[in-house]
């Protein structure tokens, strides 16, 4: 028995010793692995910081007209601002940057001292290792490379801005998109319509509130934010105090649903910067930005329903559905390379206008519009410092589609995977007489058009409305002229009276056509799309601006 106890103690002592031996053998590699992991993390952060310095140095290097003579001096000036970082210049290579989108990005920068408009800067920094010295290595090096060029930056947008709009519909549309009663009055709606949002300041505010202080503007727009956070930041970056108050009140009533900020704005090369400090600030209409945020909060498809009364006319019911099924895009982009195309959404609009002001009785006009996406792209930029009449030419393809008098099933209307069937719509409904009608008008002509905005127009905030060659100005009258009418009665022989009834109906419709056209124009402006039309604007033109290109 005693011998068994001694044997057990011996085994325990042996196991404890074995554990100690195993630990002593494993400790160095474990500590080494830990040290390597810590140092790798630190090197990653140092490399990221160095990239920011390289970007700033490259943009400084392209400021002089004579880059080969003064570029390196400008780079050194940036490094001298933080001598404690111990950063050295590896190389400063002047070159020629080709903005032609037909040339691959890898071939757009070519070293060239004679016609230099760009530069490539490479920097290096020795980083002391915290724990790597346990492995016998005290320092490691990180490098960063940046290319910058003097480029002509253009910010452009696609969609109606509703400047000067003074109606009930825009506010009700925003409420329908937000799915909540925002309690907006006309004064607040007009304040939003009259305000601009500084996009760079908006991004900086969002970064300060929900991001990382080291984030670039592009980092901010590559993330997500809630509707409250977005609209509250818009309020802080708005151009008028009335607009700020209205937007902040809206923000406080919105949900925490998050959307991708890239669905609103593509900053292009400005995204590499920590702040937008250009003399030509990037501003956009507050209503356009708010509308885009609320639409995108619903996902790839959005919908809204509105009912309103029009004095001396009657009531109007509006249903709107939009979807992005082929190509999604922001509504605003910064593009020095002429490679970004903006699109509106595929849109369906159903309007039912009712009036009692006709001798024939209450008349209802059921309308259905289907609009394909409009598109816009930068075509040419004139940005010569020696010229006074610089400007931007856009390539624009207006929205084409169709307008119908008729009724569409709700299920088909909201389902973008189907083509809705439009049936004859009821125009007059009485106990003894029903009148139905159908008309179809297609707007084609999807040829590119090339509107130009001068620098003076850009600074004045001028927008251009581009129409197809067969755009119909008086849409309702055009539909009425081709209306197929069906009269239904309770077995009452009308004989020649049916012709008289049809004539009275057509005269009544012609009388209200201008009012219905006005309502339809307000609705399509409110949504930001129009049949056979595209609204475009150039928000900013900045000539020869230092820009990171790679």
Coordinates of C-alpha atoms in Angstrom, one line a residue, residues 83-373:
X83 CA 10.2 65.8 -38.8
X84 CA 9.7 63.4 -35.9
X85 CA 8.2 60.8 -38.2
X86 CA 11.6 60.2 -39.9
X87 CA 10.2 59.8 -43.4
X88 CA 12.5 59.8 -46.4
X89 CA 11.8 60.4 -50.0
X90 CA 12.5 57.3 -52.2
X91 CA 11.6 58.9 -55.5
X92 CA 9.6 61.8 -57.0
X93 CA 8.8 61.1 -60.7
X94 CA 7.2 63.7 -62.9
X95 CA 4.9 62.3 -65.6
X96 CA 2.1 62.8 -68.0
X97 CA -1.4 61.7 -67.0
X98 CA -3.8 60.7 -69.7
X99 CA -7.5 61.0 -68.7
X100 CA -8.7 59.1 -71.8
X101 CA -11.0 56.3 -70.5
X102 CA -10.0 54.3 -73.5
X103 CA -6.6 53.8 -72.0
X104 CA -6.2 51.3 -69.1
X105 CA -5.5 52.8 -65.7
X106 CA -2.0 51.2 -65.5
X107 CA -1.0 53.0 -68.7
X108 CA -2.4 56.4 -68.0
X109 CA 0.7 57.7 -66.1
X110 CA 3.9 57.8 -68.1
X111 CA 7.1 59.3 -66.8
X112 CA 7.7 62.5 -68.7
X113 CA 9.6 65.7 -67.7
X114 CA 8.7 67.8 -70.7
X115 CA 4.9 67.8 -70.4
X116 CA 4.5 66.9 -66.8
X117 CA 1.0 67.4 -65.3
X118 CA 1.3 64.6 -62.8
X119 CA 3.8 63.0 -60.3
X120 CA 4.5 59.7 -58.6
X121 CA 5.8 60.0 -55.0
X122 CA 7.3 57.1 -53.1
X123 CA 8.1 57.5 -49.4
X124 CA 9.7 55.2 -46.8
X125 CA 9.7 55.2 -43.0
X126 CA 11.7 53.1 -40.6
X127 CA 9.5 51.8 -37.8
X128 CA 10.9 50.7 -34.5
X129 CA 9.4 47.3 -33.5
X130 CA 7.9 47.0 -30.1
X131 CA 8.4 43.2 -29.5
X132 CA 10.1 42.1 -32.7
X133 CA 13.4 42.8 -31.0
X134 CA 12.8 39.6 -29.0
X135 CA 13.4 37.8 -32.4
X136 CA 16.5 39.9 -33.0
X137 CA 15.0 42.6 -35.3
X138 CA 14.7 46.2 -34.0
X139 CA 13.4 48.0 -37.1
X140 CA 11.3 47.4 -40.2
X141 CA 10.4 49.6 -43.1
X142 CA 7.1 50.6 -44.6
X143 CA 6.6 52.3 -48.0
X144 CA 3.8 54.1 -49.7
X145 CA 3.3 55.3 -53.2
X146 CA 0.9 57.9 -54.5
X147 CA 0.2 59.4 -57.9
X148 CA -1.5 62.8 -58.3
X149 CA -2.3 64.9 -61.3
X150 CA -3.8 68.3 -62.1
X151 CA -7.2 67.3 -63.3
X152 CA -10.4 69.1 -64.1
X153 CA -13.0 67.9 -61.6
X154 CA -16.6 68.0 -62.6
X155 CA -19.5 67.2 -60.2
X156 CA -22.8 66.6 -62.0
X157 CA -26.2 65.3 -61.1
X158 CA -29.3 63.8 -62.8
X159 CA -32.8 64.5 -61.5
X160 CA -35.3 67.4 -61.0
X161 CA -34.5 69.8 -58.1
X162 CA -37.9 71.5 -58.0
X163 CA -36.5 75.0 -57.4
X164 CA -39.3 77.5 -56.8
X165 CA -41.9 74.7 -56.2
X166 CA -44.6 76.0 -53.9
X167 CA -47.2 73.2 -53.7
X168 CA -48.4 70.5 -51.2
X169 CA -47.2 67.5 -53.2
X170 CA -43.4 67.5 -52.4
X171 CA -44.0 67.4 -48.6
X172 CA -46.6 64.7 -48.9
X173 CA -44.3 62.7 -51.2
X174 CA -41.5 62.9 -48.5
X175 CA -44.0 61.7 -45.9
X176 CA -45.1 58.8 -48.1
X177 CA -41.5 57.7 -48.6
X178 CA -40.7 58.0 -44.9
X179 CA -44.0 56.2 -44.1
X180 CA -44.7 58.7 -41.3
X181 CA -46.6 61.9 -40.9
X182 CA -43.8 64.5 -40.8
X183 CA -46.2 67.3 -40.3
X184 CA -44.5 69.4 -43.0
X185 CA -46.0 72.8 -43.9
X186 CA -45.4 74.8 -47.1
X187 CA -42.9 77.1 -45.4
X188 CA -40.8 74.1 -44.3
X189 CA -41.0 72.4 -47.7
X190 CA -40.0 75.6 -49.4
X191 CA -37.1 76.0 -47.0
X192 CA -35.8 72.5 -47.9
X193 CA -36.3 73.3 -51.6
X194 CA -34.3 76.5 -51.3
X195 CA -31.4 75.0 -49.3
X196 CA -28.1 73.5 -50.5
X197 CA -26.1 70.8 -48.7
X198 CA -22.3 71.1 -48.7
X199 CA -21.4 67.5 -49.5
X200 CA -17.8 67.7 -48.1
X201 CA -18.9 69.2 -44.9
X202 CA -21.7 66.6 -44.7
X203 CA -19.2 63.8 -44.9
X204 CA -16.9 65.5 -42.3
X205 CA -19.8 65.9 -39.9
X206 CA -20.8 62.2 -40.3
X207 CA -17.2 61.1 -39.7
X208 CA -17.0 63.2 -36.5
X209 CA -20.3 61.7 -35.2
X210 CA -20.2 58.1 -36.2
X211 CA -16.9 57.3 -37.9
X212 CA -13.2 57.3 -37.3
X213 CA -11.1 60.4 -37.2
X214 CA -8.7 58.9 -39.6
X215 CA -11.4 58.1 -42.2
X216 CA -11.1 59.9 -45.6
X217 CA -14.2 61.3 -47.2
X218 CA -14.3 58.2 -49.4
X219 CA -14.2 56.0 -46.3
X220 CA -17.3 57.8 -45.0
X221 CA -19.2 57.3 -48.2
X222 CA -18.2 53.6 -48.4
X223 CA -20.0 52.9 -45.1
X224 CA -23.6 53.0 -43.9
X225 CA -25.6 55.4 -41.7
X226 CA -29.1 55.6 -40.4
X227 CA -31.7 57.9 -41.9
X228 CA -31.6 59.9 -38.7
X229 CA -27.8 60.3 -38.9
X230 CA -27.9 61.2 -42.6
X231 CA -30.6 63.8 -42.4
X232 CA -29.3 65.3 -39.2
X233 CA -25.8 65.7 -40.8
X234 CA -27.6 67.3 -43.9
X235 CA -29.2 69.8 -41.5
X236 CA -25.8 70.7 -40.1
X237 CA -24.3 71.2 -43.6
X238 CA -27.3 73.1 -45.1
X239 CA -26.9 76.5 -46.5
X240 CA -29.8 78.3 -44.8
X241 CA -31.0 78.5 -41.2
X242 CA -34.6 77.7 -42.2
X243 CA -33.4 74.7 -44.2
X244 CA -31.4 73.5 -41.2
X245 CA -34.3 73.7 -38.8
X246 CA -36.7 71.9 -41.2
X247 CA -34.2 69.1 -41.9
X248 CA -33.4 68.6 -38.2
X249 CA -37.1 68.4 -37.4
X250 CA -37.5 65.7 -40.1
X251 CA -34.4 63.8 -38.9
X252 CA -35.9 63.5 -35.4
X253 CA -38.9 61.7 -36.8
X254 CA -37.0 59.2 -39.0
X255 CA -36.1 55.6 -38.3
X256 CA -32.8 54.0 -37.6
X257 CA -32.9 52.1 -41.0
X258 CA -29.4 52.2 -42.5
X259 CA -28.6 52.8 -46.1
X260 CA -25.3 52.7 -48.1
X261 CA -24.0 56.2 -48.5
X262 CA -22.5 55.2 -51.8
X263 CA -26.1 55.1 -53.1
X264 CA -26.2 58.9 -52.7
X265 CA -22.9 60.3 -53.8
X266 CA -19.8 59.1 -55.6
X267 CA -16.9 61.4 -54.7
X268 CA -14.5 59.9 -57.1
X269 CA -10.9 61.1 -56.5
X270 CA -12.1 63.5 -53.8
X271 CA -12.8 60.4 -51.7
X272 CA -9.0 60.1 -51.0
X273 CA -9.0 63.4 -49.1
X274 CA -9.6 64.0 -45.4
X275 CA -11.6 67.2 -46.2
X276 CA -12.9 69.1 -49.2
X277 CA -11.0 72.3 -49.0
X278 CA -11.4 73.3 -52.7
X279 CA -12.5 76.8 -53.6
X280 CA -15.4 75.3 -55.6
X281 CA -17.4 73.7 -52.9
X282 CA -19.5 70.7 -53.8
X283 CA -23.1 71.6 -53.1
X284 CA -26.4 69.8 -53.9
X285 CA -30.0 70.5 -53.5
X286 CA -31.3 69.5 -50.1
X287 CA -34.6 68.2 -51.5
X288 CA -32.8 66.0 -54.1
X289 CA -30.5 64.5 -51.4
X290 CA -33.4 63.9 -48.9
X291 CA -35.5 62.3 -51.6
X292 CA -32.7 60.0 -52.7
X293 CA -32.1 59.0 -49.0
X294 CA -35.7 58.1 -48.4
X295 CA -36.1 56.2 -51.6
X296 CA -32.9 54.2 -51.0
X297 CA -34.1 53.4 -47.5
X298 CA -36.8 51.2 -49.0
X299 CA -34.2 49.0 -50.9
X300 CA -33.9 48.3 -54.6
X301 CA -37.6 49.2 -55.0
X302 CA -39.5 52.0 -53.4
X303 CA -43.2 53.1 -53.5
X304 CA -45.3 55.9 -52.3
X305 CA -49.0 56.8 -52.3
X306 CA -50.4 60.4 -52.1
X307 CA -53.8 62.0 -52.0
X308 CA -54.3 65.7 -52.4
X309 CA -57.1 68.2 -53.2
X310 CA -56.6 70.9 -55.9
X311 CA -58.7 74.0 -55.5
X312 CA -61.4 74.6 -58.2
X313 CA -60.5 71.2 -59.7
X314 CA -61.1 68.1 -57.5
X315 CA -59.0 65.4 -55.9
X316 CA -55.9 63.6 -57.2
X317 CA -54.6 60.2 -56.1
X318 CA -51.1 59.3 -57.0
X319 CA -49.2 56.0 -56.8
X320 CA -45.5 55.8 -57.5
X321 CA -43.1 52.9 -57.7
X322 CA -39.5 52.9 -58.6
X323 CA -36.9 50.2 -59.0
X324 CA -33.2 49.7 -59.9
X325 CA -33.0 46.3 -61.7
X326 CA -30.1 46.7 -64.1
X327 CA -27.8 49.4 -63.0
X328 CA -27.9 51.4 -59.7
X329 CA -26.2 54.7 -59.4
X330 CA -26.0 57.7 -57.1
X331 CA -27.7 60.9 -58.1
X332 CA -24.5 62.9 -57.8
X333 CA -20.9 62.1 -58.9
X334 CA -17.5 63.7 -59.1
X335 CA -15.8 62.5 -62.3
X336 CA -12.5 63.7 -63.8
X337 CA -12.2 60.7 -66.1
X338 CA -15.5 60.8 -68.0
X339 CA -16.3 57.2 -67.0
X340 CA -19.2 57.5 -64.5
X341 CA -22.8 57.2 -65.9
X342 CA -25.7 58.4 -63.7
X343 CA -29.1 56.8 -64.1
X344 CA -32.6 57.5 -62.8
X345 CA -34.7 54.6 -61.6
X346 CA -37.2 52.8 -63.7
X347 CA -40.4 54.4 -62.6
X348 CA -44.2 53.8 -62.7
X349 CA -46.7 56.4 -61.9
X350 CA -50.5 56.0 -61.7
X351 CA -52.6 59.2 -61.3
X352 CA -56.3 59.3 -60.9
X353 CA -57.7 62.8 -61.2
X354 CA -61.3 63.4 -60.3
X355 CA -63.3 66.6 -61.0
X356 CA -67.0 67.5 -60.6
X357 CA -66.8 70.7 -62.6
X358 CA -68.2 69.3 -65.9
X359 CA -71.7 69.5 -67.2
X360 CA -71.7 65.8 -68.0
X361 CA -71.1 65.0 -64.4
X362 CA -68.1 63.8 -62.4
X363 CA -65.2 62.9 -64.7
X364 CA -62.3 60.7 -63.7
X365 CA -59.1 60.5 -65.6
X366 CA -57.0 57.4 -64.8
X367 CA -53.4 57.8 -66.1
X368 CA -50.6 55.3 -66.1
X369 CA -47.0 56.3 -67.0
X370 CA -44.0 54.0 -67.4
X371 CA -40.6 55.5 -67.6
X372 CA -37.3 53.9 -68.5
X373 CA -34.2 55.2 -66.8

